[in-house]
Coordinates of C-alpha atoms in Angstrom, one line a residue:
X1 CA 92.4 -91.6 -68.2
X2 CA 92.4 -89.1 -71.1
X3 CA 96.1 -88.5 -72.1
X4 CA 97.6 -85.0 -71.7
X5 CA 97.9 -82.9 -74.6
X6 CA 100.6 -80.2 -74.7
X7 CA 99.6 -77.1 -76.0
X8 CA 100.7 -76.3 -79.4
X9 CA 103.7 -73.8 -79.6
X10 CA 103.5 -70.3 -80.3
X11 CA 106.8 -68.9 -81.9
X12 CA 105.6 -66.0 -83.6
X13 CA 103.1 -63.3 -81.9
X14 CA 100.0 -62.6 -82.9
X15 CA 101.2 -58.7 -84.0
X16 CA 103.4 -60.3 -86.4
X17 CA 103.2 -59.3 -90.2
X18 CA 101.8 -62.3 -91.1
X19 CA 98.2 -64.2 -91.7
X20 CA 97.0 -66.8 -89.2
X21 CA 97.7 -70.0 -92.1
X22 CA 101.4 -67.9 -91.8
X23 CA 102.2 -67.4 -88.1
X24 CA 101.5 -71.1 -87.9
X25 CA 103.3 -72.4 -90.6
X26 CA 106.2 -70.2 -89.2
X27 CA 106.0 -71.6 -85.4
X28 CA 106.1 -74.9 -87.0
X29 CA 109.1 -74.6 -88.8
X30 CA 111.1 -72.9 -85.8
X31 CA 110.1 -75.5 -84.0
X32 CA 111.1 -78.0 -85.8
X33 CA 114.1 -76.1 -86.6
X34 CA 115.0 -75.6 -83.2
X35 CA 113.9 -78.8 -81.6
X36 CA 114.1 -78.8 -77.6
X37 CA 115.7 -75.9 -77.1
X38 CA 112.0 -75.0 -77.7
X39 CA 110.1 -77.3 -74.9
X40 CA 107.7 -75.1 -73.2
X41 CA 108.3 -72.3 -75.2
X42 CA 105.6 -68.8 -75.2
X43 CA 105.0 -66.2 -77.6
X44 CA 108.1 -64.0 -79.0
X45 CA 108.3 -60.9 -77.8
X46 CA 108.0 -58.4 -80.6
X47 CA 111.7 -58.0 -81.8
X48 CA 112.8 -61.8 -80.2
X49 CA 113.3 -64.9 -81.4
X50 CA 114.1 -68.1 -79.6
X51 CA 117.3 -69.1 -80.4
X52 CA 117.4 -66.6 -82.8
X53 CA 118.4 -63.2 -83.9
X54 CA 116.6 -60.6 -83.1
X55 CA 113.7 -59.2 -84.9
X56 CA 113.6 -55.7 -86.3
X57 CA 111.9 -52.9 -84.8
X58 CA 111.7 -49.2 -84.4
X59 CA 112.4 -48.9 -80.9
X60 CA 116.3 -49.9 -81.2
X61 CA 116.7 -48.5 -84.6
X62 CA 119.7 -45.7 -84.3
X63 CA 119.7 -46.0 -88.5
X64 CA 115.8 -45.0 -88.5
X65 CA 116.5 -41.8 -89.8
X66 CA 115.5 -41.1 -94.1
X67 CA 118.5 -38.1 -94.3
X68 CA 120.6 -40.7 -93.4
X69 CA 122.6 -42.4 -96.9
X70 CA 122.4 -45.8 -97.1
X71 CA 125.8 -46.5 -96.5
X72 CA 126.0 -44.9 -92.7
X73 CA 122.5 -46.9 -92.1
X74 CA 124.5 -49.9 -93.0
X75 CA 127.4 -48.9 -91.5
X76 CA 125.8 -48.7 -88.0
X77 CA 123.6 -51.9 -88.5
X78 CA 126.9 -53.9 -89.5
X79 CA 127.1 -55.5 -86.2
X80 CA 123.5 -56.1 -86.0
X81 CA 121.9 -59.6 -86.4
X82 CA 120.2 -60.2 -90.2
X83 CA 116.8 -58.6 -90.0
X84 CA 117.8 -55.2 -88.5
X85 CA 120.3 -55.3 -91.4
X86 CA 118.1 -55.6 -93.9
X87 CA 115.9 -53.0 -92.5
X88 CA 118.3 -50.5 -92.4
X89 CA 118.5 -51.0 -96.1
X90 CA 114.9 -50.0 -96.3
X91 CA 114.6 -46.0 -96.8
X92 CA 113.6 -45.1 -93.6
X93 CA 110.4 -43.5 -94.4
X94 CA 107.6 -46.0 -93.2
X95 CA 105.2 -44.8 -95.9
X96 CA 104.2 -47.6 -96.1
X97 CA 104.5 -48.0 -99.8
X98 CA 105.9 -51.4 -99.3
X99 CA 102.2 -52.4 -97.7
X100 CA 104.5 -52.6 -94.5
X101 CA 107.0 -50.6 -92.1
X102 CA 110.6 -50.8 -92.8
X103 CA 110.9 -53.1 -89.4
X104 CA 107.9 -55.2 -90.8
X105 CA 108.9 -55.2 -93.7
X106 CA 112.8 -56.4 -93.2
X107 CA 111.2 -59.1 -90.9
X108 CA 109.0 -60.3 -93.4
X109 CA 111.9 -60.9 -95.5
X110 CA 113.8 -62.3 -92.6
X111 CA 111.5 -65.0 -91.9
X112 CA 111.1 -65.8 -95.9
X113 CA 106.8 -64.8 -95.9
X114 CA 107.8 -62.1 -98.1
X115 CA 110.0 -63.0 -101.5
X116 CA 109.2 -59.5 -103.3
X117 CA 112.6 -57.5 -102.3
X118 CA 111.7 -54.6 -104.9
X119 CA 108.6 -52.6 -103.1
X120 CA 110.6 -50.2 -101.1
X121 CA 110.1 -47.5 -103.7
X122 CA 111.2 -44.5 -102.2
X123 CA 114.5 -46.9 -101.6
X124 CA 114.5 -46.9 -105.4
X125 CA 117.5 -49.1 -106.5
X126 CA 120.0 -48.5 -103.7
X127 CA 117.8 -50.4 -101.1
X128 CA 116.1 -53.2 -103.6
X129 CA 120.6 -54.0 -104.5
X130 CA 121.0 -53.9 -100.8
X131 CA 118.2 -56.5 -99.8
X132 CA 119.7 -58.3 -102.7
X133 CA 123.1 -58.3 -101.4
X134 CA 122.2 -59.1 -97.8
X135 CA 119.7 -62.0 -99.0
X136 CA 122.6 -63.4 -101.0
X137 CA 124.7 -63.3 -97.8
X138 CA 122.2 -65.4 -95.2
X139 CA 119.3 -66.1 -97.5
X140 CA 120.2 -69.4 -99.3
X141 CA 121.1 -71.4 -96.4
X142 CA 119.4 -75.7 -96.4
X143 CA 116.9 -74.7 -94.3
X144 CA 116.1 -71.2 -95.7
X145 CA 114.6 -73.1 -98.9
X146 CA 111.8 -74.7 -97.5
X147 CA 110.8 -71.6 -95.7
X148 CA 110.8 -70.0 -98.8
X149 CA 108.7 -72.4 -100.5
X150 CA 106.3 -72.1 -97.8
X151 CA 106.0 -68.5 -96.8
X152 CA 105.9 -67.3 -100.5
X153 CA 102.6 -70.0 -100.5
X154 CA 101.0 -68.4 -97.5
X155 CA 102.1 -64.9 -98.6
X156 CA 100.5 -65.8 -102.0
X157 CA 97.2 -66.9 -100.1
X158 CA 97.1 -64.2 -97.9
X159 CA 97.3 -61.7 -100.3
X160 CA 94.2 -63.4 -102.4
X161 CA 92.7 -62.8 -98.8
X162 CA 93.6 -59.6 -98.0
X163 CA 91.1 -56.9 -97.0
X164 CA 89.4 -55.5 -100.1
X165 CA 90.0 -52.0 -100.7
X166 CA 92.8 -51.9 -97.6
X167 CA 95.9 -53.6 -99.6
X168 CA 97.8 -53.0 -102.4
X169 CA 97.1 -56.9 -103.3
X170 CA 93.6 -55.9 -103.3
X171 CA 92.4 -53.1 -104.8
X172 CA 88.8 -51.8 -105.9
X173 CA 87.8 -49.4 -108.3
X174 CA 86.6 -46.1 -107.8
X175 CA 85.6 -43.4 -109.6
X176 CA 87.3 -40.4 -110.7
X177 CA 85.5 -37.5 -110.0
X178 CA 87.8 -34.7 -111.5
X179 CA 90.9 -32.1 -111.1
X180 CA 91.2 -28.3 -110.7
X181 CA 94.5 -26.8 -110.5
X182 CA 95.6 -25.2 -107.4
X183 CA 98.0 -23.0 -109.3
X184 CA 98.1 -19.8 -110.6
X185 CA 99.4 -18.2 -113.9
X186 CA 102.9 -17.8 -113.2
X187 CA 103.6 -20.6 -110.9
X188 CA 107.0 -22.7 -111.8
X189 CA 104.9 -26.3 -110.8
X190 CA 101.5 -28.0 -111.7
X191 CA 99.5 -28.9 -108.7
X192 CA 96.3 -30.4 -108.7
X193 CA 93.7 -31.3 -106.5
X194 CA 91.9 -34.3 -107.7
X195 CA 88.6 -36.5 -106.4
X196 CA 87.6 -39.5 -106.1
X197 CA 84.0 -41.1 -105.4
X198 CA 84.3 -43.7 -102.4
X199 CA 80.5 -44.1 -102.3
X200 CA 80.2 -48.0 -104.1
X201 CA 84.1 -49.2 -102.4
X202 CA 84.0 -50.8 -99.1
X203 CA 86.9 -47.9 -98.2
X204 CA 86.7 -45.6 -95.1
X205 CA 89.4 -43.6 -93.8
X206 CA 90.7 -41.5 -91.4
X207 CA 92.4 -38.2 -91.6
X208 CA 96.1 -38.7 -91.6
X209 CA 95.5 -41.9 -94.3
X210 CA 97.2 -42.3 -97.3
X211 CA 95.8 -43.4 -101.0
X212 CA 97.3 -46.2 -102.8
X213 CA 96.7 -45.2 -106.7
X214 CA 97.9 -48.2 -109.7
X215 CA 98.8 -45.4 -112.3
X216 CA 99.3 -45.8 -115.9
X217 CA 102.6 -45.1 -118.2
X218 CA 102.0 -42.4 -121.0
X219 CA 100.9 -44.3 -124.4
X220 CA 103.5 -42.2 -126.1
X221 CA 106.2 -43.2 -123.9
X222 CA 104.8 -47.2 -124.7
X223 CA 104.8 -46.8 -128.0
X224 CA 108.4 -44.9 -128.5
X225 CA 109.3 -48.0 -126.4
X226 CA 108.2 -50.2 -129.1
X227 CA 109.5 -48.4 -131.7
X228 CA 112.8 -48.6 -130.1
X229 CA 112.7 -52.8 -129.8
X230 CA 110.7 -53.1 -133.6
X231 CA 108.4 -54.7 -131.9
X232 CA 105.0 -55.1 -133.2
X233 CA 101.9 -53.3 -130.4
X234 CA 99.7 -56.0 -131.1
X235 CA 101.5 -58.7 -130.3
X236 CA 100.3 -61.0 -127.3
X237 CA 102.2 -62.1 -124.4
X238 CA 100.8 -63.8 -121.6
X239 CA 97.4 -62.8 -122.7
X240 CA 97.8 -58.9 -123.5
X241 CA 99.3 -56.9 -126.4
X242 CA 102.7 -55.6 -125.7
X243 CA 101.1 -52.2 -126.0
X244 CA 98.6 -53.1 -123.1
X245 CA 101.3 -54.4 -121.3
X246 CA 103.7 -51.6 -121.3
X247 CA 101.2 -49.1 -120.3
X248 CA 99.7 -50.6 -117.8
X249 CA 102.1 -53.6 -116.1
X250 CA 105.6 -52.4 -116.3
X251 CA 107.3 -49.4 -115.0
X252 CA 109.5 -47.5 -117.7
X253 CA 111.4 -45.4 -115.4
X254 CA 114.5 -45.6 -113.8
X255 CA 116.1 -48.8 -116.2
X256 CA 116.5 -51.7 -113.7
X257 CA 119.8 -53.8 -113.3
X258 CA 118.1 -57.0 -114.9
X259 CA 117.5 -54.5 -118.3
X260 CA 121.3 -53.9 -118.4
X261 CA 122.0 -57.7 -117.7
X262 CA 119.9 -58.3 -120.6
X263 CA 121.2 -55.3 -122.7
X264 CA 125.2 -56.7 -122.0
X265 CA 124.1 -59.9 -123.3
X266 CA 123.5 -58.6 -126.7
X267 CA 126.3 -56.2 -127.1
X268 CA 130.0 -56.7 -127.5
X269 CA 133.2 -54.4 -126.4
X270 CA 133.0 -51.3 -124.8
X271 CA 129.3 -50.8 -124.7
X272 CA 128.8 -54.9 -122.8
X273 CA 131.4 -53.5 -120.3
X274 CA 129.1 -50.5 -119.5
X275 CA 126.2 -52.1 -119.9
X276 CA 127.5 -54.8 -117.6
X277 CA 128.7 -52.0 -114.9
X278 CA 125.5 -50.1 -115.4
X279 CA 124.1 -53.6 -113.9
X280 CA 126.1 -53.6 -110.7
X281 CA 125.2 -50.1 -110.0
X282 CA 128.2 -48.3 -111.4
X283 CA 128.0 -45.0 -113.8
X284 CA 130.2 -45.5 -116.3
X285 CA 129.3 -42.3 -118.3
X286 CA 127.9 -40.2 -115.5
X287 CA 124.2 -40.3 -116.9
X288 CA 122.9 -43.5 -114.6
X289 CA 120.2 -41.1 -113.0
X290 CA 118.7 -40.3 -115.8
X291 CA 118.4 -43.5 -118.3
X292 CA 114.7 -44.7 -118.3
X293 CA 114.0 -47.9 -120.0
X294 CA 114.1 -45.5 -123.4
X295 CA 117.0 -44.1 -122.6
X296 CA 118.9 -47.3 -122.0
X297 CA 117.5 -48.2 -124.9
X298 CA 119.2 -45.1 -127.0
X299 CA 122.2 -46.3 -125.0
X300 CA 122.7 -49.3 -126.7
X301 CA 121.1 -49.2 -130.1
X302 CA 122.9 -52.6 -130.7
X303 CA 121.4 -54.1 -128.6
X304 CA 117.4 -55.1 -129.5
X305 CA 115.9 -58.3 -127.0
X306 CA 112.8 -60.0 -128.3
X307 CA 109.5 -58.1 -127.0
X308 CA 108.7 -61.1 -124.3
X309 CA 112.6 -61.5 -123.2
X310 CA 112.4 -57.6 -122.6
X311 CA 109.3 -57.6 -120.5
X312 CA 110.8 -60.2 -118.2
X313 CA 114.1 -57.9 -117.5
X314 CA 111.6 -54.9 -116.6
X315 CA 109.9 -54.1 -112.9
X316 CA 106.3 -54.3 -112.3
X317 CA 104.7 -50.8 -112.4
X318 CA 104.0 -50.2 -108.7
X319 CA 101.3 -48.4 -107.0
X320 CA 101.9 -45.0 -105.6
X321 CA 101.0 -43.5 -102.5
X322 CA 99.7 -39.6 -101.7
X323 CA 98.6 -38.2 -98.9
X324 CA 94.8 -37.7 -98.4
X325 CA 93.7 -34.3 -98.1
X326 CA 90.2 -34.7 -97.4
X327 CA 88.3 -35.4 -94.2
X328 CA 85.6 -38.4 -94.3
X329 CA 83.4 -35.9 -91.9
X330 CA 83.7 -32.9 -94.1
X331 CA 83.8 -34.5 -97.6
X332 CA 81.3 -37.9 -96.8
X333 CA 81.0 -40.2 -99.6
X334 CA 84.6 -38.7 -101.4
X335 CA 88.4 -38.8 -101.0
X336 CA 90.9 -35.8 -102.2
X337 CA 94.9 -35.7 -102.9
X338 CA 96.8 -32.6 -103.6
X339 CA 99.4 -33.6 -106.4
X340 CA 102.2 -32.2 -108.3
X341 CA 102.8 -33.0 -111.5
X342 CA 105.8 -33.9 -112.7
X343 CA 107.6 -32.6 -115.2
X344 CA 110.9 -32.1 -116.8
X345 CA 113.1 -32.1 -119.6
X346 CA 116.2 -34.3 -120.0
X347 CA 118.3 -33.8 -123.0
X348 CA 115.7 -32.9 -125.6
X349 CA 113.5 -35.8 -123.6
X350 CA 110.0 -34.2 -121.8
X351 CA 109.8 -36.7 -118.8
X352 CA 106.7 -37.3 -117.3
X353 CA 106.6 -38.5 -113.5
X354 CA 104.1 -41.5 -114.4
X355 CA 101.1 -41.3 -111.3
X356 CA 101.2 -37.6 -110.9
X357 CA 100.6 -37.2 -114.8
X358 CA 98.3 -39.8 -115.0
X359 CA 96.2 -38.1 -112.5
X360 CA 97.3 -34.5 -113.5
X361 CA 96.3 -34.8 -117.4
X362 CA 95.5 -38.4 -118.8
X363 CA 92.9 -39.7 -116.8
X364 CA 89.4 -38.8 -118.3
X365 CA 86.9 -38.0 -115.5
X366 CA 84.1 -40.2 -114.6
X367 CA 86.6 -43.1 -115.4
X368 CA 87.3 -46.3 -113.3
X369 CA 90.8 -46.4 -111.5
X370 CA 92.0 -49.0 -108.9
X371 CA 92.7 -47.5 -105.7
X372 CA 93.5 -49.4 -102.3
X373 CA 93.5 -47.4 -98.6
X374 CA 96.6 -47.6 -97.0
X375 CA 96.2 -46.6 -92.9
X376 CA 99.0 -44.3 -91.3
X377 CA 101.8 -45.8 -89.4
X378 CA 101.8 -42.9 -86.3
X379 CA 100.2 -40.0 -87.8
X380 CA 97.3 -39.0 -87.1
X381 CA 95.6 -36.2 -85.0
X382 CA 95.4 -36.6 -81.1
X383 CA 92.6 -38.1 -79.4
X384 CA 91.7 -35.3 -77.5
X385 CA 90.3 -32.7 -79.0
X386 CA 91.1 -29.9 -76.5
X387 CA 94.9 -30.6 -77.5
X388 CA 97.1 -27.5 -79.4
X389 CA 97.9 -29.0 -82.8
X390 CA 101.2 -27.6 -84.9
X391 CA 101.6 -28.4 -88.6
X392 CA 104.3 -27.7 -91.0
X393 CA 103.6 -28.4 -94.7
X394 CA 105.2 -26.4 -97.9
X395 CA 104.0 -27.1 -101.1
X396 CA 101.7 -30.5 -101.9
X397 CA 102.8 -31.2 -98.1
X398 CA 100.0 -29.3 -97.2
X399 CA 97.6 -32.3 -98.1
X400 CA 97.0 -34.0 -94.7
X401 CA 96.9 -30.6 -92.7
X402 CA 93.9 -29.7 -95.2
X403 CA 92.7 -32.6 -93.6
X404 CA 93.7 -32.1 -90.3
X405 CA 91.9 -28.5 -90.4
X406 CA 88.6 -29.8 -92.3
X407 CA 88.3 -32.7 -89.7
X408 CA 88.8 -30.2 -86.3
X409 CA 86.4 -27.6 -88.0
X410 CA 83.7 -31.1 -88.3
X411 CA 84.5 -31.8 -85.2
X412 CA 84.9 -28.4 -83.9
X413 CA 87.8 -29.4 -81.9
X414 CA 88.4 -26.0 -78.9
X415 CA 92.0 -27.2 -79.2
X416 CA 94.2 -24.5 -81.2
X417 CA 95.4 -24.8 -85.1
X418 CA 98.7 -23.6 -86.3
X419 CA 99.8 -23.9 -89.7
X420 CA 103.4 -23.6 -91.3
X421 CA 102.8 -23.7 -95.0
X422 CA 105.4 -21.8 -98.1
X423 CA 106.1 -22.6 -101.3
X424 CA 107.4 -20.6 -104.1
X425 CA 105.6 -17.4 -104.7
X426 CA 102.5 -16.1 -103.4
X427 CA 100.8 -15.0 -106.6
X428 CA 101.0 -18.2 -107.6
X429 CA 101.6 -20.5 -105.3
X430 CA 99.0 -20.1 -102.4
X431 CA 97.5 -23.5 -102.5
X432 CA 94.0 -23.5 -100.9
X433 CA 94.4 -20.0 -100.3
X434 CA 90.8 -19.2 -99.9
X435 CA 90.0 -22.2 -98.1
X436 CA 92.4 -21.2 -95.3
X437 CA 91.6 -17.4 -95.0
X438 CA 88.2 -18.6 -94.4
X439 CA 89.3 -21.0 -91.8
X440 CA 91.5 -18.1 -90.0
X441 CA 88.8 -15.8 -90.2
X442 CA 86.1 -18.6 -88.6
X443 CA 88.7 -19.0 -85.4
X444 CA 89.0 -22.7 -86.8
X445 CA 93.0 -21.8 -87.9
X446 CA 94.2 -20.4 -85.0
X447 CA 97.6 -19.1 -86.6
X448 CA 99.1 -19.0 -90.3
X449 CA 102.6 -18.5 -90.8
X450 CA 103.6 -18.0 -95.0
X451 CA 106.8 -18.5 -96.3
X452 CA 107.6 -17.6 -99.8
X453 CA 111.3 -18.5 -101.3
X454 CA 111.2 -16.6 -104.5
X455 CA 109.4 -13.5 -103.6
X456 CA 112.2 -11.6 -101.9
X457 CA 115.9 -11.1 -102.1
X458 CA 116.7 -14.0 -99.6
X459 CA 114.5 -17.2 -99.7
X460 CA 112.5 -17.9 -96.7
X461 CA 111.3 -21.4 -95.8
X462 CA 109.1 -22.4 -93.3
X463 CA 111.6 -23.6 -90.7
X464 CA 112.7 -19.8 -90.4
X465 CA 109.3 -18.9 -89.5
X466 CA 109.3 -21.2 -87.1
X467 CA 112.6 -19.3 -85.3
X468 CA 110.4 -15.9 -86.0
X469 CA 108.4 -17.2 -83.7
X470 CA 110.5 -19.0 -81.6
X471 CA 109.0 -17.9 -78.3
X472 CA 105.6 -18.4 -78.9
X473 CA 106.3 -21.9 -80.7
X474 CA 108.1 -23.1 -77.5
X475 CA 105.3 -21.8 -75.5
X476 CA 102.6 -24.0 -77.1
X477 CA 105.1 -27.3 -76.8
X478 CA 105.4 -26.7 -73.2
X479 CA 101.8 -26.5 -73.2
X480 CA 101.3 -29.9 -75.1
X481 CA 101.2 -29.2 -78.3
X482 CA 101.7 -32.1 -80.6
X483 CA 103.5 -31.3 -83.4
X484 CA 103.3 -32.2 -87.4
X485 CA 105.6 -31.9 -90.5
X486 CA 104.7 -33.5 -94.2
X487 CA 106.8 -33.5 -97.4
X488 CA 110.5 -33.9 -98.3
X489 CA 112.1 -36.5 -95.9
X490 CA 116.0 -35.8 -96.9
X491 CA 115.9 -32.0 -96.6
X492 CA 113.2 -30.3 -95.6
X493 CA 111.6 -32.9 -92.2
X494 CA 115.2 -32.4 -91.4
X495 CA 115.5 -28.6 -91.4
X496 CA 112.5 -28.4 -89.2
X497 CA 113.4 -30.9 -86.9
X498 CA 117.3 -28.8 -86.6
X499 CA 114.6 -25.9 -86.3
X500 CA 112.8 -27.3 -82.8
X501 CA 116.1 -28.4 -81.7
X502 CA 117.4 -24.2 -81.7
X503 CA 114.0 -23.3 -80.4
X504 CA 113.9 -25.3 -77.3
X505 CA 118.1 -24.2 -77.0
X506 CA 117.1 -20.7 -77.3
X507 CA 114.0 -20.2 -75.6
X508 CA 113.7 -23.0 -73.4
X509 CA 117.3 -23.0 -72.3
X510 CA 118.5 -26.1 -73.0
X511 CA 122.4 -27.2 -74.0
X512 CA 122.9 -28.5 -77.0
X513 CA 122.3 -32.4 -75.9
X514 CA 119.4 -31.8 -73.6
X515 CA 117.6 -30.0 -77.2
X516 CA 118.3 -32.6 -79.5
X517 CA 117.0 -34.9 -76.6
X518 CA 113.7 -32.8 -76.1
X519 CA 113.1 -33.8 -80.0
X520 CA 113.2 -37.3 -79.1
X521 CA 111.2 -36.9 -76.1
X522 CA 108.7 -35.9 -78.3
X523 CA 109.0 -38.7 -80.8
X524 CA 108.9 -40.9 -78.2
X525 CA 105.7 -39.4 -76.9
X526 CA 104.1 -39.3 -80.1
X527 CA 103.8 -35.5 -79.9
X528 CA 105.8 -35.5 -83.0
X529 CA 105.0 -37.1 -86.2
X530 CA 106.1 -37.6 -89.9
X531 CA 104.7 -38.0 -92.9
X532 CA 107.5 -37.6 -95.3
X533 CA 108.8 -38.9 -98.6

């Protein structure tokens, strides 16, 4: 008689964040963890846990919401069990920056297969202090630390595994094909619109994707930096010269706590008590926002760490993502991103925003740069063609609905285009503008509605063209229009989503409640989506 076998347990699905070696190191470990409370146990559900708490998701997520600060996402979460607390530390965006979305990404953290707690980047240093705090809190537990060790092995060997060309672990290189600037003389910004050759990269894409770039710092900010420690360029540290290093592995912008840790150590008095409250978040002198690692630097002149003890109190340089603006069956073979530049001066200090630069100005054309796809979480353009689309997109927000409009004109979708764009100034500002008369003028771009800020005596955004045309707006959501917005997540996704909330009160006659519920109705149905940052 053969003996019976029981089937091995499954404790965490196979939609999981994790690789196969993971999910089965992780069902392991519960089980053993758990014992026989387990016997006979199935698959989680996604957001369960035997025994456990509950997993993250987006579906009971009230803090979900990137206007929200951090401190009412926490506030609301504070009775939640560990991994919804730790996402609502995340920044709400799902950009998926991280390589995740905030629910993955907090579980992943959870459940110890993810030890990086600084790629949240739009969550900058509030969120990355946060997951700190909370990992503190229930993260060092006995039986937490072989987890750790375990997961951060599989995570380790998943990454070398990872899809080449679809993961920030695993980029390729393509080639840079050029820029042209989108403004005119007179405009207050820099845009470009830069190209990349996909034609040797195992990348394809979808309109609605996103590009993952690894940028470069500014030599001349690298070699101020050096200046500043009296460091020598050409030294070598773990196999690079400092100089190397500094442009191309660490980030020098916002000063991270471990810089002022490191900074308090060498000081004494007054400036080790700021230094040491510039570490635990505080502002001391009002000027936190602004201090770079140069500026922390100039901060504490006493203070000078050798070159390799100042590398290890810095952040890795991080990949940043930008919204394609291309469609694979338009623009075969190549892959476009609309980009501002950024700029600005900061007592007597030109500041360079490090990607947008890179792309906007340093980067010679024909030149190698290592680029990764990263697929949309949720935005993308419906199935059916026949179906109404509705896009809202000022300034480099634009970039998808070029997209959007290039892939409906390939595919010469019947269903209706309507575009919200605005910026600054029309002289100057009209990004794509000939592109997009064209389209109007070819039936593919159905309706354009402009809104310029600076051109008249009151500004005018986009969400007050959509209350212009309020009626006609409601008409085509009744109808099944799904509905799009792309750019600032704090004020502007907000303003337009208050804007649909007073168009379905006012023209489709809905209290107060029953509008803000017809927005979530169409969340919920996927007839509107975000891309916002």
């Amino acid at each position: 008689m053969s003996e019976h076998v029981s089937p091995p347990l499954v404790l965490v699905p196979e939609n999981a964040p994790f690789s196969a070696d993971q999910r089965s190191w992780l069902s392991g470990y519960f089980a053993a963890l758990l014992g026989p409370a387990v016997e006979g146990a199935t698959a989680l559900a996604p957001g369960d846990m035997a025994g456990g708490p509950k997993l993250a998701d987006n579906d009971d997520a009230p803090w979900h919401d990137p206007s929200l600060p951090i401190t009412e996402r926490m506030e609301m979460a504070k009775a939640r069990p560990e991994p919804q607390k730790l996402m609502a530390a995340m920044a709400q965006q799902d950009c998926g920056q991280c390589g995740y979305n905030c629910a993955d990404y907090a579980n992943a953290i959870f459940l110890k297969s993810e030890a990086r707690l600084n790629l949240c980047q739009p969550g900058g240093k509030e969120t990355l202090r946060m997951l700190k705090k909370l990992d503190e809190e229930f993260g060092t537990g006995d039986a937490a630390a072989p987890a750790a060790a375990a997961g951060e092995a599989a995570a380790d060997k998943a990454a070398d595994l990872g899809p080449l060309g679809f993961c920030r672990e695993n980029p390729v290189e393509a080639i840079f094909l050029g820029r042209r600037r989108l403004n005119e003389p007179g405009g207050e910004k820099e845009t470009w619109h830069v190209e990349f050759d996909l034609r040797d990269t195992p990348i394809s894409y979808e309109a609605g994707d996103s590009l993952g770039l690894f940028p470069a710092n500014a030599p001349a900010l690298a070699d101020a930096v050096i200046a500043e420690l009296g460091a020598r360029p050409e030294r070598v540290i773990g196999g690079k010269t400092l100089r190397d290093r500094l442009i191309a592995d660490y980030s020098l912008g916002a000063a991270p706590d471990g810089l002022y840790q490191l900074l308090s150590l060498l000081t004494s008095g007054e400036a080790r008590r700021k230094a040491k409250a510039l570490s635990a978040g505080e502002d001391p002198d009002g000027d936190a926002a602004y201090l770079d690692v140069l500026g922390a630097l100039h901060k504490f002149p006493g203070a000078r760490p050798d070159a390799e003890v100042f590398l290890e109190a810095l952040d890795e340089l991080q990949p940043r993502l930008y919204s394609i603006s291309s469609s694979p069956k338009m623009d075969a073979g190549k892959v476009s991103l609309t980009v501002d530049a950024v700029r600005y001066n900061h007592r007597s200090r030109l500041r360079l925003g490090v990607a947008s630069t890179h792309l906007g100005e340093r980067m010679p054309e024909q030149t190698r740069a290592k680029i990764y796809l990263q697929k949309a979480h949720g935005f993308g353009l419906p199935k059916d063609l026949a179906t109404d689309v509705i896009m809202c997109g000022p300034g480099t927000g634009i970039a998808p609905f070029r997209a959007f409009l290039r892939e409906r004109a390939a595919t010469q979708a019947p269903g209706r285009n309507w575009l919200f764009y605005g910026h600054q100034r029309q002289a100057s500002d009209f990004f794509y503008k000939d592109e997009l008369t064209r389209m109007r003028d070819d039936k593919v771009l159905t309706r354009l509605s402009l809104a310029w800020s600076r051109d008249g005596t009151e500004k005018t955004y986009v969400q007050d063209r959509m209350r212009e045309n309020g009626a006609d707006l409601w008409k085509w959501l009744e109808g099944g229009a799904h509905f799009y917005v792309c750019g600032d997540a704090k004020r502007m996704a907000k303003d337009v989503e208050r804007a649909i909330i007073d168009v379905a009160a006012q023209h489709g006659g809905k209290s107060p409640d029953e509008a803000v519920a017809y927005l979530g109705a169409l969340k919920k149905a996927g007839r509107y989506q975000a891309d916002v940052y």
